[in-house]
JSON list of C-alpha atoms in Angstrom, two decimals:
[
{"chain": "A", "resi": 254, "resn": "MET", "atom": "CA", "xyz": [0.00, 0.00, 0.00]},
{"chain": "A", "resi": 255, "resn": "ARG", "atom": "CA", "xyz": [1.34, 3.41, -0.96]},
{"chain": "A", "resi": 256, "resn": "SER", "atom": "CA", "xyz": [1.31, 6.19, 1.63]},
{"chain": "A", "resi": 257, "resn": "LEU", "atom": "CA", "xyz": [1.07, 9.93, 1.07]},
{"chain": "A", "resi": 258, "resn": "SER", "atom": "CA", "xyz": [3.39, 12.37, 2.73]},
{"chain": "A", "resi": 259, "resn": "LEU", "atom": "CA", "xyz": [2.02, 14.84, 5.26]},
{"chain": "A", "resi": 260, "resn": "ALA", "atom": "CA", "xyz": [2.82, 17.71, 2.86]},
{"chain": "A", "resi": 261, "resn": "THR", "atom": "CA", "xyz": [0.79, 16.05, 0.08]},
{"chain": "A", "resi": 262, "resn": "ILE", "atom": "CA", "xyz": [-2.18, 15.48, 2.38]},
{"chain": "A", "resi": 263, "resn": "LEU", "atom": "CA", "xyz": [-2.10, 19.10, 3.58]},
{"chain": "A", "resi": 264, "resn": "THR", "atom": "CA", "xyz": [-1.89, 20.34, -0.01]},
{"chain": "A", "resi": 265, "resn": "LEU", "atom": "CA", "xyz": [-4.94, 18.26, -0.97]},
{"chain": "A", "resi": 266, "resn": "LEU", "atom": "CA", "xyz": [-6.90, 19.48, 2.03]},
{"chain": "A", "resi": 267, "resn": "VAL", "atom": "CA", "xyz": [-6.12, 23.14, 1.32]},
{"chain": "A", "resi": 268, "resn": "ALA", "atom": "CA", "xyz": [-6.96, 22.75, -2.37]},
{"chain": "A", "resi": 269, "resn": "GLY", "atom": "CA", "xyz": [-10.23, 21.02, -1.51]},
{"chain": "A", "resi": 270, "resn": "SER", "atom": "CA", "xyz": [-11.30, 23.70, 0.93]},
{"chain": "A", "resi": 271, "resn": "ALA", "atom": "CA", "xyz": [-10.42, 26.43, -1.58]},
{"chain": "A", "resi": 272, "resn": "CYS", "atom": "CA", "xyz": [-12.60, 24.75, -4.19]},
{"chain": "A", "resi": 273, "resn": "SER", "atom": "CA", "xyz": [-15.58, 24.43, -1.88]},
{"chain": "A", "resi": 274, "resn": "SER", "atom": "CA", "xyz": [-15.30, 28.05, -0.75]},
{"chain": "A", "resi": 275, "resn": "GLU", "atom": "CA", "xyz": [-15.38, 29.22, -4.38]},
{"chain": "A", "resi": 276, "resn": "LYS", "atom": "CA", "xyz": [-19.01, 28.07, -4.69]},
{"chain": "A", "resi": 277, "resn": "GLY", "atom": "CA", "xyz": [-20.41, 31.32, -3.26]},
{"chain": "A", "resi": 278, "resn": "LYS", "atom": "CA", "xyz": [-18.15, 33.55, -5.32]},
{"chain": "A", "resi": 279, "resn": "ASP", "atom": "CA", "xyz": [-18.51, 34.71, -8.91]},
{"chain": "A", "resi": 280, "resn": "LEU", "atom": "CA", "xyz": [-20.83, 37.55, -7.84]},
{"chain": "A", "resi": 281, "resn": "GLU", "atom": "CA", "xyz": [-19.81, 41.19, -7.79]},
{"chain": "A", "resi": 282, "resn": "LEU", "atom": "CA", "xyz": [-21.39, 44.60, -7.49]},
{"chain": "A", "resi": 283, "resn": "ILE", "atom": "CA", "xyz": [-21.33, 46.83, -10.59]},
{"chain": "A", "resi": 284, "resn": "ASP", "atom": "CA", "xyz": [-23.03, 50.11, -11.55]},
{"chain": "A", "resi": 285, "resn": "GLY", "atom": "CA", "xyz": [-21.75, 51.89, -8.46]},
{"chain": "A", "resi": 286, "resn": "GLY", "atom": "CA", "xyz": [-22.86, 49.05, -6.19]},
{"chain": "A", "resi": 287, "resn": "ALA", "atom": "CA", "xyz": [-26.45, 49.05, -7.45]},
{"chain": "A", "resi": 288, "resn": "THR", "atom": "CA", "xyz": [-26.42, 45.80, -9.47]},
{"chain": "A", "resi": 289, "resn": "ILE", "atom": "CA", "xyz": [-25.09, 42.29, -8.86]},
{"chain": "A", "resi": 290, "resn": "GLN", "atom": "CA", "xyz": [-23.19, 40.81, -11.78]},
{"chain": "A", "resi": 291, "resn": "VAL", "atom": "CA", "xyz": [-23.75, 37.05, -11.84]},
{"chain": "A", "resi": 292, "resn": "GLY", "atom": "CA", "xyz": [-20.95, 34.83, -13.11]},
{"chain": "A", "resi": 293, "resn": "SER", "atom": "CA", "xyz": [-21.39, 31.68, -15.16]},
{"chain": "A", "resi": 294, "resn": "SER", "atom": "CA", "xyz": [-20.83, 29.34, -12.19]},
{"chain": "A", "resi": 295, "resn": "TRP", "atom": "CA", "xyz": [-24.36, 30.29, -11.04]},
{"chain": "A", "resi": 296, "resn": "LYS", "atom": "CA", "xyz": [-26.01, 29.52, -14.40]},
{"chain": "A", "resi": 297, "resn": "ALA", "atom": "CA", "xyz": [-25.35, 25.83, -15.16]},
{"chain": "A", "resi": 298, "resn": "CYS", "atom": "CA", "xyz": [-28.25, 23.97, -16.79]},
{"chain": "A", "resi": 299, "resn": "ASP", "atom": "CA", "xyz": [-29.14, 21.00, -18.97]},
{"chain": "A", "resi": 300, "resn": "ASP", "atom": "CA", "xyz": [-32.68, 22.19, -19.70]},
{"chain": "A", "resi": 301, "resn": "VAL", "atom": "CA", "xyz": [-34.66, 25.39, -19.21]},
{"chain": "A", "resi": 302, "resn": "SER", "atom": "CA", "xyz": [-36.49, 23.65, -16.33]},
{"chain": "A", "resi": 303, "resn": "ASP", "atom": "CA", "xyz": [-33.16, 23.83, -14.45]},
{"chain": "A", "resi": 304, "resn": "CYS", "atom": "CA", "xyz": [-33.33, 27.66, -14.47]},
{"chain": "A", "resi": 305, "resn": "ALA", "atom": "CA", "xyz": [-35.01, 30.31, -12.31]},
{"chain": "A", "resi": 306, "resn": "GLU", "atom": "CA", "xyz": [-35.25, 34.11, -12.55]},
{"chain": "A", "resi": 307, "resn": "VAL", "atom": "CA", "xyz": [-33.84, 36.28, -9.76]},
{"chain": "A", "resi": 308, "resn": "GLY", "atom": "CA", "xyz": [-33.59, 40.01, -9.16]},
{"chain": "A", "resi": 309, "resn": "THR", "atom": "CA", "xyz": [-30.04, 41.37, -9.31]},
{"chain": "A", "resi": 310, "resn": "SER", "atom": "CA", "xyz": [-30.44, 45.01, -8.35]},
{"chain": "A", "resi": 311, "resn": "CYS", "atom": "CA", "xyz": [-29.83, 46.50, -4.93]},
{"chain": "A", "resi": 312, "resn": "ASP", "atom": "CA", "xyz": [-31.79, 49.59, -6.03]},
{"chain": "A", "resi": 313, "resn": "ASP", "atom": "CA", "xyz": [-34.94, 47.80, -7.29]},
{"chain": "A", "resi": 314, "resn": "CYS", "atom": "CA", "xyz": [-34.21, 48.87, -10.87]},
{"chain": "A", "resi": 315, "resn": "CYS", "atom": "CA", "xyz": [-35.71, 45.73, -12.42]},
{"chain": "A", "resi": 316, "resn": "ALA", "atom": "CA", "xyz": [-32.40, 44.02, -13.20]},
{"chain": "A", "resi": 317, "resn": "MET", "atom": "CA", "xyz": [-33.08, 40.31, -13.59]},
{"chain": "A", "resi": 318, "resn": "GLU", "atom": "CA", "xyz": [-30.92, 37.29, -14.35]},
{"chain": "A", "resi": 319, "resn": "ALA", "atom": "CA", "xyz": [-31.46, 33.56, -14.96]},
{"chain": "A", "resi": 320, "resn": "ILE", "atom": "CA", "xyz": [-29.56, 31.22, -12.64]},
{"chain": "A", "resi": 321, "resn": "SER", "atom": "CA", "xyz": [-29.61, 27.53, -11.75]},
{"chain": "A", "resi": 322, "resn": "ALA", "atom": "CA", "xyz": [-32.82, 26.80, -9.86]},
{"chain": "A", "resi": 323, "resn": "THR", "atom": "CA", "xyz": [-30.88, 24.77, -7.29]},
{"chain": "A", "resi": 324, "resn": "ARG", "atom": "CA", "xyz": [-28.93, 27.89, -6.27]},
{"chain": "A", "resi": 325, "resn": "VAL", "atom": "CA", "xyz": [-31.78, 30.38, -5.78]},
{"chain": "A", "resi": 326, "resn": "GLU", "atom": "CA", "xyz": [-31.73, 30.36, -1.97]},
{"chain": "A", "resi": 327, "resn": "GLU", "atom": "CA", "xyz": [-27.92, 30.57, -1.92]},
{"chain": "A", "resi": 328, "resn": "PHE", "atom": "CA", "xyz": [-28.12, 33.52, -4.35]},
{"chain": "A", "resi": 329, "resn": "ARG", "atom": "CA", "xyz": [-30.73, 35.33, -2.26]},
{"chain": "A", "resi": 330, "resn": "THR", "atom": "CA", "xyz": [-28.56, 35.00, 0.83]},
{"chain": "A", "resi": 331, "resn": "ALA", "atom": "CA", "xyz": [-25.46, 36.22, -1.04]},
{"chain": "A", "resi": 332, "resn": "ALA", "atom": "CA", "xyz": [-27.43, 39.07, -2.67]},
{"chain": "A", "resi": 333, "resn": "ALA", "atom": "CA", "xyz": [-28.78, 40.24, 0.69]},
{"chain": "A", "resi": 334, "resn": "ASP", "atom": "CA", "xyz": [-25.22, 40.32, 2.00]},
{"chain": "A", "resi": 335, "resn": "LEU", "atom": "CA", "xyz": [-23.87, 42.13, -1.08]},
{"chain": "A", "resi": 336, "resn": "CYS", "atom": "CA", "xyz": [-26.67, 44.72, -1.03]},
{"chain": "A", "resi": 337, "resn": "SER", "atom": "CA", "xyz": [-26.67, 45.27, 2.73]},
{"chain": "A", "resi": 338, "resn": "GLY", "atom": "CA", "xyz": [-24.55, 48.42, 2.46]},
{"chain": "A", "resi": 339, "resn": "TYR", "atom": "CA", "xyz": [-26.37, 49.94, -0.54]},
{"chain": "A", "resi": 340, "resn": "GLN", "atom": "CA", "xyz": [-27.41, 53.54, 0.19]},
{"chain": "A", "resi": 341, "resn": "GLY", "atom": "CA", "xyz": [-28.19, 54.90, -3.27]},
{"chain": "A", "resi": 342, "resn": "GLY", "atom": "CA", "xyz": [-31.48, 55.75, -4.91]},
{"chain": "A", "resi": 343, "resn": "VAL", "atom": "CA", "xyz": [-34.38, 53.42, -5.60]},
{"chain": "A", "resi": 344, "resn": "CYS", "atom": "CA", "xyz": [-35.99, 53.01, -9.02]},
{"chain": "A", "resi": 345, "resn": "ASP", "atom": "CA", "xyz": [-39.60, 52.70, -10.08]},
{"chain": "A", "resi": 346, "resn": "CYS", "atom": "CA", "xyz": [-39.71, 50.64, -13.25]},
{"chain": "A", "resi": 347, "resn": "ALA", "atom": "CA", "xyz": [-41.38, 47.86, -15.19]},
{"chain": "A", "resi": 348, "resn": "PRO", "atom": "CA", "xyz": [-39.20, 44.86, -16.07]},
{"chain": "A", "resi": 349, "resn": "LEU", "atom": "CA", "xyz": [-38.57, 44.02, -19.71]},
{"chain": "A", "resi": 350, "resn": "GLU", "atom": "CA", "xyz": [-40.44, 41.01, -21.09]},
{"chain": "A", "resi": 351, "resn": "THR", "atom": "CA", "xyz": [-38.01, 38.11, -21.44]},
{"chain": "A", "resi": 352, "resn": "ASP", "atom": "CA", "xyz": [-37.94, 34.38, -22.08]},
{"chain": "A", "resi": 353, "resn": "MET", "atom": "CA", "xyz": [-35.73, 32.06, -20.08]},
{"chain": "A", "resi": 354, "resn": "VAL", "atom": "CA", "xyz": [-33.55, 29.64, -22.04]},
{"chain": "A", "resi": 355, "resn": "CYS", "atom": "CA", "xyz": [-30.80, 27.11, -21.38]},
{"chain": "A", "resi": 356, "resn": "GLU", "atom": "CA", "xyz": [-28.26, 27.75, -24.09]},
{"chain": "A", "resi": 357, "resn": "SER", "atom": "CA", "xyz": [-24.83, 26.14, -24.27]},
{"chain": "A", "resi": 358, "resn": "GLY", "atom": "CA", "xyz": [-25.30, 24.84, -20.71]},
{"chain": "A", "resi": 359, "resn": "LEU", "atom": "CA", "xyz": [-26.08, 28.27, -19.21]},
{"chain": "A", "resi": 360, "resn": "CYS", "atom": "CA", "xyz": [-29.37, 29.76, -18.00]},
{"chain": "A", "resi": 361, "resn": "GLN", "atom": "CA", "xyz": [-30.07, 33.04, -19.79]},
{"chain": "A", "resi": 362, "resn": "LEU", "atom": "CA", "xyz": [-32.81, 35.62, -20.21]},
{"chain": "A", "resi": 363, "resn": "VAL", "atom": "CA", "xyz": [-33.45, 36.80, -23.76]},
{"chain": "A", "resi": 364, "resn": "PRO", "atom": "CA", "xyz": [-35.68, 39.76, -24.69]},
{"chain": "A", "resi": 365, "resn": "VAL", "atom": "CA", "xyz": [-39.03, 38.89, -26.26]},
{"chain": "A", "resi": 366, "resn": "GLU", "atom": "CA", "xyz": [-39.20, 40.31, -29.76]}
]
């Protein structure tokens, strides 16, 4: 039986914990902190039924995005944390009409023509 050195085991443990902590990342505030930009790690899908629509604006300006339905609660928690310090204005708007699609393995919203 082959044994691993302590240094190898520690390296694997650190790499594994770094990978698991990346799950909540790939979100950032843009537009002066008013909107959450959602990275592709949140959008994985095989079919449109794997997708859900979420609001991405801290200022209620009708910004929407399609993400993996399995990550909606995680997104809402992360969004609340990201937007907790927002102190800008608030919008009054009507969202654009869109269709949700799963294209090339990513959930997306496309404008209705």
